[in-house]
Amino acid sequence: MLVSGKYSLIRQSLHDIRNVPNSCEKAISIIGKKFSPFLDDNLIPCFGFGDASTSDHDVFSFYRDERFCNGHEEILSRYREIRPNIQPAGTTSFAPIIEMATKIVDQSGGKHHVLVIISDGQTVSKD
């Protein structure tokens, strides 16, 4: 049973796909519009985490070949494509997504990056 949003979103998940943008899509759009002027190549690494397949130990790329999204519009489009196939899970750990972000920074030669995490549920702490 998905309890996230039980009270704050009128018993709807942050990720419900409907005719109007959900809360997650709104966040992606707002953040994307604000950060896009600072992107040299418009490529944005996008990963999901905390679902039934990754649990609290892995992430999944928005694309199977792990390519980056070209702008926040592509993030929104891809999110709408993959969301129906993602099964929500219980508590979420940020550790896997932070580890992936660190890996991306290392591979970029230490270029500056900004990690944006959008989460809909209870998080857990890993020591």
PDB file of C-alpha atoms in Angstrom:
ATOM      1  CA  MET A   1       0.000   0.000   0.000  1.00  0.00           C
ATOM      2  CA  LEU A   2       1.396   3.366  -0.984  1.00  0.00           C
ATOM      3  CA  VAL A   3       0.955   5.834   1.871  1.00  0.00           C
ATOM      4  CA  SER A   4       3.031   8.734   0.557  1.00  0.00           C
ATOM      5  CA  GLY A   5       0.749  11.660  -0.128  1.00  0.00           C
ATOM      6  CA  LYS A   6      -2.037  10.234   2.004  1.00  0.00           C
ATOM      7  CA  TYR A   7      -2.729  13.613   3.542  1.00  0.00           C
ATOM      8  CA  SER A   8      -0.663  16.189   1.671  1.00  0.00           C
ATOM      9  CA  LEU A   9      -1.700  15.144  -1.846  1.00  0.00           C
ATOM     10  CA  ILE A  10      -5.307  14.107  -1.179  1.00  0.00           C
ATOM     11  CA  ARG A  11      -4.483  10.393  -1.065  1.00  0.00           C
ATOM     12  CA  GLN A  12      -2.454  10.501  -4.263  1.00  0.00           C
ATOM     13  CA  SER A  13       1.156   9.590  -4.821  1.00  0.00           C
ATOM     14  CA  LEU A  14       3.634  12.290  -5.742  1.00  0.00           C
ATOM     15  CA  HIS A  15       4.205  10.204  -8.887  1.00  0.00           C
ATOM     16  CA  ASP A  16       0.594   9.707 -10.074  1.00  0.00           C
ATOM     17  CA  ILE A  17       0.453  10.283 -13.828  1.00  0.00           C
ATOM     18  CA  ARG A  18      -2.633  12.254 -14.841  1.00  0.00           C
ATOM     19  CA  ASN A  19      -3.727  14.869 -17.398  1.00  0.00           C
ATOM     20  CA  VAL A  20      -2.054  17.620 -15.375  1.00  0.00           C
ATOM     21  CA  PRO A  21       1.550  17.640 -14.132  1.00  0.00           C
ATOM     22  CA  ASN A  22       2.038  15.874 -10.806  1.00  0.00           C
ATOM     23  CA  SER A  23       4.137  17.308  -7.983  1.00  0.00           C
ATOM     24  CA  CYS A  24       7.292  15.564  -9.190  1.00  0.00           C
ATOM     25  CA  GLU A  25       6.854  16.902 -12.731  1.00  0.00           C
ATOM     26  CA  LYS A  26       6.264  20.397 -11.379  1.00  0.00           C
ATOM     27  CA  ALA A  27       9.474  20.180  -9.335  1.00  0.00           C
ATOM     28  CA  ILE A  28      11.472  18.923 -12.343  1.00  0.00           C
ATOM     29  CA  SER A  29      10.105  21.722 -14.510  1.00  0.00           C
ATOM     30  CA  ILE A  30      10.789  24.503 -11.999  1.00  0.00           C
ATOM     31  CA  ILE A  31      14.287  23.277 -11.153  1.00  0.00           C
ATOM     32  CA  GLY A  32      15.076  22.568 -14.813  1.00  0.00           C
ATOM     33  CA  LYS A  33      14.102  26.055 -15.933  1.00  0.00           C
ATOM     34  CA  LYS A  34      16.222  27.641 -13.201  1.00  0.00           C
ATOM     35  CA  PHE A  35      19.341  25.545 -13.871  1.00  0.00           C
ATOM     36  CA  SER A  36      19.229  25.317 -17.693  1.00  0.00           C
ATOM     37  CA  PRO A  37      21.045  28.642 -18.270  1.00  0.00           C
ATOM     38  CA  PHE A  38      24.046  27.206 -16.411  1.00  0.00           C
ATOM     39  CA  LEU A  39      24.386  24.055 -18.535  1.00  0.00           C
ATOM     40  CA  ASP A  40      27.061  24.127 -21.228  1.00  0.00           C
ATOM     41  CA  ASP A  41      25.856  21.068 -23.119  1.00  0.00           C
ATOM     42  CA  ASN A  42      22.297  20.719 -21.729  1.00  0.00           C
ATOM     43  CA  LEU A  43      23.028  17.089 -20.786  1.00  0.00           C
ATOM     44  CA  ILE A  44      21.643  16.011 -17.425  1.00  0.00           C
ATOM     45  CA  PRO A  45      22.344  12.652 -15.766  1.00  0.00           C
ATOM     46  CA  CYS A  46      19.015  11.252 -14.514  1.00  0.00           C
ATOM     47  CA  PHE A  47      18.523   8.335 -12.199  1.00  0.00           C
ATOM     48  CA  GLY A  48      15.717   6.845 -10.175  1.00  0.00           C
ATOM     49  CA  PHE A  49      16.144   5.151  -6.828  1.00  0.00           C
ATOM     50  CA  GLY A  50      14.207   3.676  -3.935  1.00  0.00           C
ATOM     51  CA  ASP A  51      11.815   1.637  -6.067  1.00  0.00           C
ATOM     52  CA  ALA A  52      11.109  -2.091  -5.733  1.00  0.00           C
ATOM     53  CA  SER A  53      13.931  -3.059  -8.128  1.00  0.00           C
ATOM     54  CA  THR A  54      16.676  -0.928  -6.573  1.00  0.00           C
ATOM     55  CA  SER A  55      15.476  -0.864  -2.967  1.00  0.00           C
ATOM     56  CA  ASP A  56      18.050   0.940  -0.849  1.00  0.00           C
ATOM     57  CA  HIS A  57      21.162  -0.353  -2.628  1.00  0.00           C
ATOM     58  CA  ASP A  58      21.161   0.811  -6.257  1.00  0.00           C
ATOM     59  CA  VAL A  59      19.899   3.337  -8.823  1.00  0.00           C
ATOM     60  CA  PHE A  60      18.470   2.969 -12.317  1.00  0.00           C
ATOM     61  CA  SER A  61      19.215   5.230 -15.252  1.00  0.00           C
ATOM     62  CA  PHE A  62      16.349   6.892 -17.092  1.00  0.00           C
ATOM     63  CA  TYR A  63      17.816   5.140 -20.176  1.00  0.00           C
ATOM     64  CA  ARG A  64      19.049   1.542 -20.387  1.00  0.00           C
ATOM     65  CA  ASP A  65      22.271   2.674 -22.070  1.00  0.00           C
ATOM     66  CA  GLU A  66      22.772   5.206 -19.233  1.00  0.00           C
ATOM     67  CA  ARG A  67      22.901   8.187 -21.591  1.00  0.00           C
ATOM     68  CA  PHE A  68      22.047  11.559 -20.123  1.00  0.00           C
ATOM     69  CA  CYS A  69      18.820  13.450 -20.810  1.00  0.00           C
ATOM     70  CA  ASN A  70      19.014  16.450 -23.118  1.00  0.00           C
ATOM     71  CA  GLY A  71      17.410  19.175 -21.013  1.00  0.00           C
ATOM     72  CA  HIS A  72      14.638  19.104 -18.472  1.00  0.00           C
ATOM     73  CA  GLU A  73      11.981  18.656 -21.166  1.00  0.00           C
ATOM     74  CA  GLU A  74      13.488  15.271 -22.030  1.00  0.00           C
ATOM     75  CA  ILE A  75      13.619  14.408 -18.331  1.00  0.00           C
ATOM     76  CA  LEU A  76       9.878  15.088 -18.101  1.00  0.00           C
ATOM     77  CA  SER A  77       9.137  13.116 -21.251  1.00  0.00           C
ATOM     78  CA  ARG A  78      11.219  10.141 -20.166  1.00  0.00           C
ATOM     79  CA  TYR A  79       9.764  10.259 -16.640  1.00  0.00           C
ATOM     80  CA  ARG A  80       6.248   9.954 -18.090  1.00  0.00           C
ATOM     81  CA  GLU A  81       7.388   6.996 -20.223  1.00  0.00           C
ATOM     82  CA  ILE A  82       9.052   4.984 -17.460  1.00  0.00           C
ATOM     83  CA  ARG A  83       6.896   5.902 -14.450  1.00  0.00           C
ATOM     84  CA  PRO A  84       4.056   3.409 -15.144  1.00  0.00           C
ATOM     85  CA  ASN A  85       6.582   0.528 -14.988  1.00  0.00           C
ATOM     86  CA  ILE A  86       8.172   1.535 -11.684  1.00  0.00           C
ATOM     87  CA  GLN A  87       6.923  -0.140  -8.528  1.00  0.00           C
ATOM     88  CA  PRO A  88       7.151   2.019  -5.389  1.00  0.00           C
ATOM     89  CA  ALA A  89       8.929   0.610  -2.357  1.00  0.00           C
ATOM     90  CA  GLY A  90       9.123   1.409   1.339  1.00  0.00           C
ATOM     91  CA  THR A  91      11.675   3.667   2.934  1.00  0.00           C
ATOM     92  CA  THR A  92      14.302   5.298   0.747  1.00  0.00           C
ATOM     93  CA  SER A  93      18.044   5.625   1.175  1.00  0.00           C
ATOM     94  CA  PHE A  94      19.843   8.506  -0.521  1.00  0.00           C
ATOM     95  CA  ALA A  95      23.181   6.664  -0.304  1.00  0.00           C
ATOM     96  CA  PRO A  96      22.978   5.015  -3.775  1.00  0.00           C
ATOM     97  CA  ILE A  97      22.107   8.255  -5.590  1.00  0.00           C
ATOM     98  CA  ILE A  98      24.805  10.188  -3.731  1.00  0.00           C
ATOM     99  CA  GLU A  99      27.341   7.472  -4.620  1.00  0.00           C
ATOM    100  CA  MET A 100      26.293   7.700  -8.299  1.00  0.00           C
ATOM    101  CA  ALA A 101      26.625  11.500  -8.227  1.00  0.00           C
ATOM    102  CA  THR A 102      30.114  11.167  -6.761  1.00  0.00           C
ATOM    103  CA  LYS A 103      31.039   8.722  -9.529  1.00  0.00           C
ATOM    104  CA  ILE A 104      29.799  11.156 -12.204  1.00  0.00           C
ATOM    105  CA  VAL A 105      31.829  14.011 -10.708  1.00  0.00           C
ATOM    106  CA  ASP A 106      34.934  11.797 -10.562  1.00  0.00           C
ATOM    107  CA  GLN A 107      34.460  10.768 -14.214  1.00  0.00           C
ATOM    108  CA  SER A 108      34.068  14.412 -15.254  1.00  0.00           C
ATOM    109  CA  GLY A 109      37.486  15.284 -13.897  1.00  0.00           C
ATOM    110  CA  GLY A 110      36.088  17.137 -10.932  1.00  0.00           C
ATOM    111  CA  LYS A 111      33.833  19.606 -12.760  1.00  0.00           C
ATOM    112  CA  HIS A 112      31.237  21.300 -10.597  1.00  0.00           C
ATOM    113  CA  HIS A 113      27.873  19.556 -10.419  1.00  0.00           C
ATOM    114  CA  VAL A 114      24.643  20.073  -8.513  1.00  0.00           C
ATOM    115  CA  LEU A 115      22.814  17.061  -7.123  1.00  0.00           C
ATOM    116  CA  VAL A 116      19.042  17.488  -6.986  1.00  0.00           C
ATOM    117  CA  ILE A 117      17.096  14.813  -5.134  1.00  0.00           C
ATOM    118  CA  ILE A 118      13.319  14.633  -5.432  1.00  0.00           C
ATOM    119  CA  SER A 119      11.849  12.136  -3.003  1.00  0.00           C
ATOM    120  CA  ASP A 120       8.331  11.235  -2.002  1.00  0.00           C
ATOM    121  CA  GLY A 121       8.816   9.081   1.017  1.00  0.00           C
ATOM    122  CA  GLN A 122      10.399   8.358   4.317  1.00  0.00           C
ATOM    123  CA  THR A 123      14.168   8.137   4.199  1.00  0.00           C
ATOM    124  CA  VAL A 124      16.553   5.941   6.128  1.00  0.00           C
ATOM    125  CA  SER A 125      19.994   6.731   7.444  1.00  0.00           C
ATOM    126  CA  LYS A 126      22.954   4.527   6.522  1.00  0.00           C
ATOM    127  CA  ASP A 127      26.092   4.664   8.598  1.00  0.00           C
TER     128      ASP A 127
END
